[in-house]
Short mmCIF file of C-alpha atoms and ligand atoms in Angstrom, two decimals:
data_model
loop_
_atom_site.label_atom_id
_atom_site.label_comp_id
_atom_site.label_asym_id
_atom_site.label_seq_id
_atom_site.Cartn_x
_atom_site.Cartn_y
_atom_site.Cartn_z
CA UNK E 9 -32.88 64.13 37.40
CA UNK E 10 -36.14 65.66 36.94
CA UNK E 11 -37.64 65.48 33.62
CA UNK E 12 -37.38 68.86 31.47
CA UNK E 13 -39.20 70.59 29.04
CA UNK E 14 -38.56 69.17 25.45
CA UNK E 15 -39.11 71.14 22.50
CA UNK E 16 -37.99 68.81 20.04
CA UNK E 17 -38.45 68.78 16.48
CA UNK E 18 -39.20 64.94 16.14
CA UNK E 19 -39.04 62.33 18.02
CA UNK E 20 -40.25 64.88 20.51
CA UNK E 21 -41.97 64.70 23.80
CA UNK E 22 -44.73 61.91 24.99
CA UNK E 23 -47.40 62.92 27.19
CA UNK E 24 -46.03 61.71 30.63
CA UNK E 25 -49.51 60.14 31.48
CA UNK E 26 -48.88 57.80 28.62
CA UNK E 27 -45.31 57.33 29.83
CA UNK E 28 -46.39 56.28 33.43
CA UNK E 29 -49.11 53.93 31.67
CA UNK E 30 -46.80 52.31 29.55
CA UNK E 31 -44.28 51.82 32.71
CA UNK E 32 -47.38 50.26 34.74
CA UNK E 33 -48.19 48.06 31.89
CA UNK E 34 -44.13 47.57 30.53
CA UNK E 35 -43.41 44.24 31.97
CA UNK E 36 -46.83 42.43 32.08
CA UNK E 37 -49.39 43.60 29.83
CA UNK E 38 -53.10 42.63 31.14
CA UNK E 39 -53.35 38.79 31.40
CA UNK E 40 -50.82 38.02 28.51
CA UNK E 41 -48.22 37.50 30.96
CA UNK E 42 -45.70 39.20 29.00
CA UNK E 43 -44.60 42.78 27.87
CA UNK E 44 -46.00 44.26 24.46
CA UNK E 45 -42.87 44.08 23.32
CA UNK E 46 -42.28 40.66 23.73
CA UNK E 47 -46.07 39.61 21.97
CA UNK E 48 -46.21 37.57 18.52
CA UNK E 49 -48.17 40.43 16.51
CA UNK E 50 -50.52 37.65 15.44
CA UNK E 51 -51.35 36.96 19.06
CA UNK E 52 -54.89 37.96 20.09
CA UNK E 53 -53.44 40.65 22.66
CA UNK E 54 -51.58 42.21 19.90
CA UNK E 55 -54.39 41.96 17.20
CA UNK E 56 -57.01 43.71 20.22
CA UNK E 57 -54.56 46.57 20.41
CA UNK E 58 -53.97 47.20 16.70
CA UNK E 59 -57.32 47.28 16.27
CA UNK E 60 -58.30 49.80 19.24
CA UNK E 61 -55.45 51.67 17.95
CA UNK E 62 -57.00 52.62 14.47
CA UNK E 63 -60.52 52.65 15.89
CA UNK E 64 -59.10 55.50 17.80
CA UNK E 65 -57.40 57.35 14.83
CA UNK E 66 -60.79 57.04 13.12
CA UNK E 67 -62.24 58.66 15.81
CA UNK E 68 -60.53 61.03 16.37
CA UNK E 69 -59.83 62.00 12.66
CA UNK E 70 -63.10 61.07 11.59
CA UNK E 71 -61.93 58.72 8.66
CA UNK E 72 -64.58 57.11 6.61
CA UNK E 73 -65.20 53.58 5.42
CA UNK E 74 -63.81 54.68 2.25
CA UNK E 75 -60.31 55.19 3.71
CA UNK E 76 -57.77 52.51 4.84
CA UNK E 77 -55.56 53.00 7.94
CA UNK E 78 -52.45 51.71 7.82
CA UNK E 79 -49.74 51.09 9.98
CA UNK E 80 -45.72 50.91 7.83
CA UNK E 81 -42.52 51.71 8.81
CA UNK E 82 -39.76 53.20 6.82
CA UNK E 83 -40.73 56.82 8.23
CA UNK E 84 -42.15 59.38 5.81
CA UNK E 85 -39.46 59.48 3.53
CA UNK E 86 -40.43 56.16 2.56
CA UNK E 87 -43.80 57.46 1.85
CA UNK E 88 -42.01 59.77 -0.89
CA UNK E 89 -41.82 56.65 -3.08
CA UNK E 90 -44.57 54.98 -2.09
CA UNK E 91 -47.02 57.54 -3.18
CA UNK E 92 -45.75 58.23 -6.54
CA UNK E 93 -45.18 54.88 -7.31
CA UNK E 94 -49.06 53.82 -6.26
CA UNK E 95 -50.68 56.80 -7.64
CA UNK E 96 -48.62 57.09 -11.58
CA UNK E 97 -51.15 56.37 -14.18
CA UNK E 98 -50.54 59.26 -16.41
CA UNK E 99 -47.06 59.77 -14.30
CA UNK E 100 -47.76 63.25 -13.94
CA UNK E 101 -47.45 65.01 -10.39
CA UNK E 102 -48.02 68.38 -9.07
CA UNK E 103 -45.31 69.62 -6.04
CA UNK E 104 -45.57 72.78 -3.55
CA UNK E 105 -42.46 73.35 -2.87
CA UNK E 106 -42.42 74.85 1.13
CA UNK E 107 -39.55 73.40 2.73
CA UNK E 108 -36.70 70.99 2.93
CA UNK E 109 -39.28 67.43 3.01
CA UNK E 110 -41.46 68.82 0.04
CA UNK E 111 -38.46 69.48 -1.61
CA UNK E 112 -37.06 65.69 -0.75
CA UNK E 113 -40.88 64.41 -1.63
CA UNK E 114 -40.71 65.91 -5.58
CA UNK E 115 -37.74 64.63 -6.07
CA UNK E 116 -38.27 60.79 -5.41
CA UNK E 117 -41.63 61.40 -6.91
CA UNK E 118 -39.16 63.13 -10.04
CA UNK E 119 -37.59 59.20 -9.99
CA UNK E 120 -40.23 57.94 -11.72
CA UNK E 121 -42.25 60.22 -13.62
CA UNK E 122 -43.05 64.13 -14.59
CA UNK E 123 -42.94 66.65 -11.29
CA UNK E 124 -44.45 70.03 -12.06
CA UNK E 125 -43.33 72.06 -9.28
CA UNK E 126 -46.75 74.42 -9.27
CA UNK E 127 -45.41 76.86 -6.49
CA UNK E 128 -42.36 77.46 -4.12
CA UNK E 129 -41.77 79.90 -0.75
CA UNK E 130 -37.64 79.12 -1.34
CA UNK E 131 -37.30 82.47 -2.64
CA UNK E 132 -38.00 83.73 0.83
CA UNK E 133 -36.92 80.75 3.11
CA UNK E 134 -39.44 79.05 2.81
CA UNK E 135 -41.46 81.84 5.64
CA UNK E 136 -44.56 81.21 4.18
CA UNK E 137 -46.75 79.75 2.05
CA UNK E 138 -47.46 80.81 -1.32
CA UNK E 139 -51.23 81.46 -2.82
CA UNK E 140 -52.78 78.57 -4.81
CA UNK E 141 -55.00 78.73 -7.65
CA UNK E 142 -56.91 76.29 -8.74
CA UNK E 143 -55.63 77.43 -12.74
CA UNK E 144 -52.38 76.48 -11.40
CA UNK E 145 -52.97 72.75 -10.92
CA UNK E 146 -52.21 70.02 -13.93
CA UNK E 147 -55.79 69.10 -14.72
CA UNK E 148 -54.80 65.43 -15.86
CA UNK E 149 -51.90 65.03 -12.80
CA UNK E 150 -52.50 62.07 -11.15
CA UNK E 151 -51.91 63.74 -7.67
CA UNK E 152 -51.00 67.13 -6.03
CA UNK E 153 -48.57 67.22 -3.11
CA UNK E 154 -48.63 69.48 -0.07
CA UNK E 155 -46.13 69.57 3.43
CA UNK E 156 -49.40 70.46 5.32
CA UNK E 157 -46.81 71.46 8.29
CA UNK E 158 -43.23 72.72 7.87
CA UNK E 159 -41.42 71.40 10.68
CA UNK E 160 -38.07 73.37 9.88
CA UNK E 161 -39.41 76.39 8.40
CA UNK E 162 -42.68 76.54 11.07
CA UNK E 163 -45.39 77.16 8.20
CA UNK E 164 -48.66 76.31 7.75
CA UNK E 165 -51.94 75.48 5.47
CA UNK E 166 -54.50 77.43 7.13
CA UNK E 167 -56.84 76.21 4.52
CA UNK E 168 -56.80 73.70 2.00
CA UNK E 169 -55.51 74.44 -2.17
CA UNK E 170 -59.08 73.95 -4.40
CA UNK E 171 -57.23 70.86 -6.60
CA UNK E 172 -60.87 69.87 -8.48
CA UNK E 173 -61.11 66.19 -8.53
CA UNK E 174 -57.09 65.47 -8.52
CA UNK E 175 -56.32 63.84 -5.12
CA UNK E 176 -54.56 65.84 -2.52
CA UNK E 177 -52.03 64.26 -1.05
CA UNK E 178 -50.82 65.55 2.17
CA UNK E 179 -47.53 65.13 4.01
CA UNK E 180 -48.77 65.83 8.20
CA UNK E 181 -45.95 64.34 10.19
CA UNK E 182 -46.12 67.31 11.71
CA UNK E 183 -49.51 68.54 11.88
CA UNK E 184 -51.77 65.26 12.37
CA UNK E 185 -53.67 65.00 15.24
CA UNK E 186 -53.09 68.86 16.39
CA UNK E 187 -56.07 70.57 14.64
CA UNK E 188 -59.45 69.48 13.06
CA UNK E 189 -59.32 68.59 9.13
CA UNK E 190 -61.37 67.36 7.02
CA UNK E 191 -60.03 64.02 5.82
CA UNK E 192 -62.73 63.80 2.98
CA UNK E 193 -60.30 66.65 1.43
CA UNK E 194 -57.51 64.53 0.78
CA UNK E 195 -56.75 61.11 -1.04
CA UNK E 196 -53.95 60.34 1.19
CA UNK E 197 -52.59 61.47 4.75
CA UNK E 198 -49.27 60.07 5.43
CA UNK E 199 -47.23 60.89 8.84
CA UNK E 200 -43.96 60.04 10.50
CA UNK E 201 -45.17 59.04 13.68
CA UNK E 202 -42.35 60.32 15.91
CA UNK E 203 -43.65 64.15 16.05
CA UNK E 204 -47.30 64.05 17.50
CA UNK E 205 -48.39 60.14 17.54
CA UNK E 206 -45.56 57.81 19.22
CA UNK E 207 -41.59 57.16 18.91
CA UNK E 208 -40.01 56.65 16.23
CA UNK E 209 -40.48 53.37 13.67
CA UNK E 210 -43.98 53.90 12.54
CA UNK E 211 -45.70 55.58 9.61
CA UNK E 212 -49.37 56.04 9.35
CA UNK E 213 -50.59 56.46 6.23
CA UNK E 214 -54.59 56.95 5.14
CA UNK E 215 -55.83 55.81 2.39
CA UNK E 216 -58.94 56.09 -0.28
CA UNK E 217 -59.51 52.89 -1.25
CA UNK E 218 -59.98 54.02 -4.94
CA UNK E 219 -56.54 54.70 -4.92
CA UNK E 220 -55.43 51.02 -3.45
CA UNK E 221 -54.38 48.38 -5.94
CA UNK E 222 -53.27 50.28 -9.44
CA UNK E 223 -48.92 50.14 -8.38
CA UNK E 224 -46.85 50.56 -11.16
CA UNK E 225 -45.42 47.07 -12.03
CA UNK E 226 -42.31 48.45 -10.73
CA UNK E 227 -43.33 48.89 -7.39
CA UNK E 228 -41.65 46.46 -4.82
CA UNK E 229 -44.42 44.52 -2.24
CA UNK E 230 -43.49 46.06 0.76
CA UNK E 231 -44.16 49.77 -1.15
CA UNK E 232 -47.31 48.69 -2.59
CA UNK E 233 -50.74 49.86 -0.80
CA UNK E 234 -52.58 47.12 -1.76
CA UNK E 235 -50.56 44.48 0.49
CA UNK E 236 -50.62 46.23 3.70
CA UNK E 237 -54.73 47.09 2.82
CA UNK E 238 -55.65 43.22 2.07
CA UNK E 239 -53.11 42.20 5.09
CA UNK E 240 -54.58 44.25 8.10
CA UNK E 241 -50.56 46.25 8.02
CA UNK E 242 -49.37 42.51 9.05
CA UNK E 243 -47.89 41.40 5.99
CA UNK E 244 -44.88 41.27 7.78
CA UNK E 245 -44.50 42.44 11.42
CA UNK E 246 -45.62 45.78 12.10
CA UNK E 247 -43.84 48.31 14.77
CA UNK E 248 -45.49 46.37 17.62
CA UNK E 249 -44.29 48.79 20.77
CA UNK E 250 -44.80 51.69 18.94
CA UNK E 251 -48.38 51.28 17.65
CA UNK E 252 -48.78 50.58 21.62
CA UNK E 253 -47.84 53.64 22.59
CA UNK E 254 -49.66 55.58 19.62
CA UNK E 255 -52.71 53.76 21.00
CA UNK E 256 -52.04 55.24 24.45
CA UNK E 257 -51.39 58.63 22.94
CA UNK E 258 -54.97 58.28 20.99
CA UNK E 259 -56.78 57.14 24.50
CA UNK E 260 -54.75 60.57 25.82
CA UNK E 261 -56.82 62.42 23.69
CA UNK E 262 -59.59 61.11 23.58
CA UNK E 263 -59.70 61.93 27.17
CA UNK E 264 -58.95 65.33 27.05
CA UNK E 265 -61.65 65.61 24.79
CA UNK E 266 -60.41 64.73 21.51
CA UNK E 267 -58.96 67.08 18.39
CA UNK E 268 -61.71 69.77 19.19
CA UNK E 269 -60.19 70.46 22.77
CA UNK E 270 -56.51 69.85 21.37
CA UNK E 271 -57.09 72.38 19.04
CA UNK E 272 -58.10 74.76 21.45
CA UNK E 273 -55.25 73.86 23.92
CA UNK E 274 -52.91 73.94 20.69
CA UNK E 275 -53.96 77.61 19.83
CA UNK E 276 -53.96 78.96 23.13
CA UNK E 277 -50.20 77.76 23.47
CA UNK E 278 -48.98 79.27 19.88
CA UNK E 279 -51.16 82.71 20.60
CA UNK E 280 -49.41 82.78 24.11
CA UNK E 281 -45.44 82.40 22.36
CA UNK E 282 -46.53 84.48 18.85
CA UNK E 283 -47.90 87.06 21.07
CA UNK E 284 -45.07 87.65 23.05
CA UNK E 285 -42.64 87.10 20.13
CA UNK E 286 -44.78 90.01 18.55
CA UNK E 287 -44.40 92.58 21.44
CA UNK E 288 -40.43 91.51 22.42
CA UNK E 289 -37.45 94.11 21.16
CA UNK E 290 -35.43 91.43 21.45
CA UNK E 291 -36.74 87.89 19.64
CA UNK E 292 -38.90 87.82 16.71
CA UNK E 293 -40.60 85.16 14.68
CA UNK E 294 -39.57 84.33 11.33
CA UNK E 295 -43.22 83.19 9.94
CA UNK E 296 -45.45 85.22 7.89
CA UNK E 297 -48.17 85.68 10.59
CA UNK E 298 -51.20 84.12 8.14
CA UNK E 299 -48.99 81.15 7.91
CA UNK E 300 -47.82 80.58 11.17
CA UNK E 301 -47.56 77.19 12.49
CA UNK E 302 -49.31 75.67 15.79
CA UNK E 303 -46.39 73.19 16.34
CA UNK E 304 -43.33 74.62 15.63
CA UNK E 305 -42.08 77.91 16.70
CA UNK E 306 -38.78 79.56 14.84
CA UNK E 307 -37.54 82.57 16.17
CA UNK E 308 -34.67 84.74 16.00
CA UNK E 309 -32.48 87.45 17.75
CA UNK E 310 -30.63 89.76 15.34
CA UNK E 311 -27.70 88.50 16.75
CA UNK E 312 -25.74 84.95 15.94
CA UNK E 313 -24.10 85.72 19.24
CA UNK E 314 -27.22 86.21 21.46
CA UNK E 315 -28.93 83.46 19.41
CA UNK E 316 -26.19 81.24 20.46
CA UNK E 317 -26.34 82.06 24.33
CA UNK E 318 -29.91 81.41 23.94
CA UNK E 319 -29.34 78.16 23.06
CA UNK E 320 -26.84 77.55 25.68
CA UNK E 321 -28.60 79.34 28.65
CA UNK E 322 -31.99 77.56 27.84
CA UNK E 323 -30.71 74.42 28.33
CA UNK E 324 -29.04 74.93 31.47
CA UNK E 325 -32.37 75.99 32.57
CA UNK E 326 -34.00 72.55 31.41
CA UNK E 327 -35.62 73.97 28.13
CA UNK E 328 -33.97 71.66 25.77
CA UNK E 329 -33.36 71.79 22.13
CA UNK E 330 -34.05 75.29 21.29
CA UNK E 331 -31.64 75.53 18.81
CA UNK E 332 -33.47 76.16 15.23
CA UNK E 333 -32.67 73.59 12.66
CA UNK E 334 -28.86 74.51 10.59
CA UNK E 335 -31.35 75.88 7.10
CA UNK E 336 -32.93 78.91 9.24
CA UNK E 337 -30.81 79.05 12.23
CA UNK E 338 -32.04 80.91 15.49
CA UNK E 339 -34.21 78.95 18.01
CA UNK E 340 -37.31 76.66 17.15
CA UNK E 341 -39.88 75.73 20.34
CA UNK E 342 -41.46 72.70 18.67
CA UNK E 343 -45.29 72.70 20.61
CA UNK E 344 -46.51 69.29 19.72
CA UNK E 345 -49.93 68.34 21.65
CA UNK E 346 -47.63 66.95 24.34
CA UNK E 347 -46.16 70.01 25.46
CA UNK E 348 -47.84 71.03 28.22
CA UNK E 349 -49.01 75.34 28.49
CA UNK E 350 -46.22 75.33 31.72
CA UNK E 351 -43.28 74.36 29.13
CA UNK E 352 -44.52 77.11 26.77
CA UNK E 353 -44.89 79.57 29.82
CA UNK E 354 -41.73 78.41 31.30
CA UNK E 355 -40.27 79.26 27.94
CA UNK E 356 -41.82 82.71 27.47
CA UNK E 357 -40.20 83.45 31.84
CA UNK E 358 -36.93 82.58 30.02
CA UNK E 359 -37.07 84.53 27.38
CA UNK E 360 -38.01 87.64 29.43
CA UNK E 361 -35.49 86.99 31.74
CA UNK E 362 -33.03 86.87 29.56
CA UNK E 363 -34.16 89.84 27.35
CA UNK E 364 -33.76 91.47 30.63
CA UNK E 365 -30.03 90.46 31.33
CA UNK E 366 -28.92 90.99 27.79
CA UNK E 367 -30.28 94.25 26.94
C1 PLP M 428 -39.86 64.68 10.09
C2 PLP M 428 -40.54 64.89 8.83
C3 PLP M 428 -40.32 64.05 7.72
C4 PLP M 428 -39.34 62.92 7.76
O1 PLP M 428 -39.86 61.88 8.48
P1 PLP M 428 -39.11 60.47 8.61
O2 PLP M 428 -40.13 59.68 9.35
O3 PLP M 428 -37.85 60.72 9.38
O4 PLP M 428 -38.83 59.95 7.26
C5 PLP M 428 -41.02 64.29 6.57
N1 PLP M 428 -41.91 65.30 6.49
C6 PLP M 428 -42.14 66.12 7.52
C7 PLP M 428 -43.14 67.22 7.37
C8 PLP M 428 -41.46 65.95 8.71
O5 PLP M 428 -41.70 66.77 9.74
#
């Protein structure tokens, strides 16, 4: 069978360069004489590829000295605890409430301390996201929480909340790697790496180092900064196969020209699907257009029915999961950097086509 177009909210499509690479290289990496898969991750092979692997993230991301890069499993959701539970001095936290995983974020963070919830789009389905003020912030929080990217809901930061000297702490499974930031903003970046860096089993999260090493007393080892910073993420072993392949994906870029280009090649495909979402009688996005995201596309007909065939039809023509998640309903495109402008086109043909048959 031919491979098809993905759209995929997470895990979601790999870039098929970094596919064929990882075949080559599957069953004998270099001179190890064995696949990656198969390596100690204390072996020197393992340690060189690691190590390219965040050299490449802080390339591309342009992290500073100041920030650790680390490499955990237990998916983002893990990274609910682990934040309030490394950050709690004062146990005071401010929440933005956008979506489904912001929502899931306060309330582990509610487990051991005070949430403020400063904002919330749930009034509205969470279809956009609502205006910060700096007055609106807990002056002596210990953190403030955003979902830079709603992958269910398809929304957006466009810029950054003005949080004074609190530290921002941003949620980007969804977002990281697809557009420039400014990682200087924030006092941690955590991501589920299934969306936009690699399958499924790793988490990277970045760090300020001023926020390493305070845990609550409570907090168990394995959810405590401060042993993955002082152990290089191999206190224990690390997703070995996947940080491969999120090493691959980093090389990917970087040849293409890094975030700058990705950017470009990320805005061009959302303009080309917004744009003809805009101007169709039949489909119509569900997203604010200030707060629209660049990797995941929700859309609706004003039918369940139509929706429904949608779904169906799509995938018969090889434009898989289209169907928008069960909270909004409708269709979602998810447009992660791997998607290539032809799926996105291919997708747009489709929908005329069938706009056309179903009038
Ligand atoms: C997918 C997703 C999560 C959940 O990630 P897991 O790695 O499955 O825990 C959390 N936040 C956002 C924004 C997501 O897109």
């Amino acid at each position: 069978m031919e491979r098809v177009f993905n759209f995929s909210a997470g895990p979601s499509c790999l870039p098929l360069e970094v596919l064929e690479k990882a075949q080559k290289e599957l069953v004998v990496y270099g001179n190890s004489g064995m696949s990656v898969m198969e390596m100690s991750h204390r072996s020197s092979d393992f340690q060189a590829i690691i190590d390219e692997c965040e050299a490449l993230l802080r390339d591309l991301l342009g992290i500073g000295d100041n920030y650790k890069v680390m490499f955990l499993q237990g998916g983002a959701s893990s990274q609910f605890a682990m934040v309030p539970l490394n950050l709690y001095k004062n146990k005071k936290a401010d929440y933005v409430l956008t979506g489904v995983w912001a929502k899931k974020a306060a309330k582990e963070a509610g487990r051991y301390g005070d949430v403020k919830i400063v904002a919330s789009s749930e009034d509205r389905t969470f279809s956009y996201i609502p205006k910060l003020d700096k007055s609106m912030f807990t002056p002596d929080a210990d953190y403030v929480h955003i979902t830079h990217n709603n992958t269910i809901y398809g929304t957006r930061y466009t810029s950054l909340p003005d949080v004074g000297n609190v530290p921002l702490v941003a949620d980007m499974s969804s977002s990281i790697l697809s557009q420039e930031i400014d990682v200087n903003k924030f006092g941690i970046i955590y991501a589920g790496a299934q969306k936009n860096m690699a399958p499924a089993g790793l988490t990277v999260a970045i760090v300020r180092e001023d926020l390493i090493g305070n845990a609550l007393d409570i907090t168990p080892t394995m959810f405590n900064y401060a042993t993955h910073a002082e152990n290089g993420s191999m206190f224990n072993t690390p997703p070995t196969y996947t940080i491969y392949i999120c090493k691959l994906v980093c090389e990917w870029l970087k040849g293409l020209g890094g975030i700058k280009e990705i950017q470009k090649i990320n805005e061009y495909k959302a303009g080309l699907l917004y744009d003809f979402l805009d101007n169709s009688a039949m489909f119509k996005a569900t997203v604010a257009k200030e707060d629209r995201s660049l990797m995941n596309v929700p859309f609706v007909t004003d039918s369940e029915e139509l929706n429904a065939k949608f779904v169906k039809e799509s995938k018969e023509a090889g434009l898989m999961n289209l169907k928008g998640h069960r909270s909004v309903g409708g269709m979602r495109a998810s447009i992660y950097n791997a998607m290539p402008v032809e799926g996105v086109k291919a997708l747009i043909d489709f929908m005329k086509k069938f706009e056309t048959e179903n009038k």
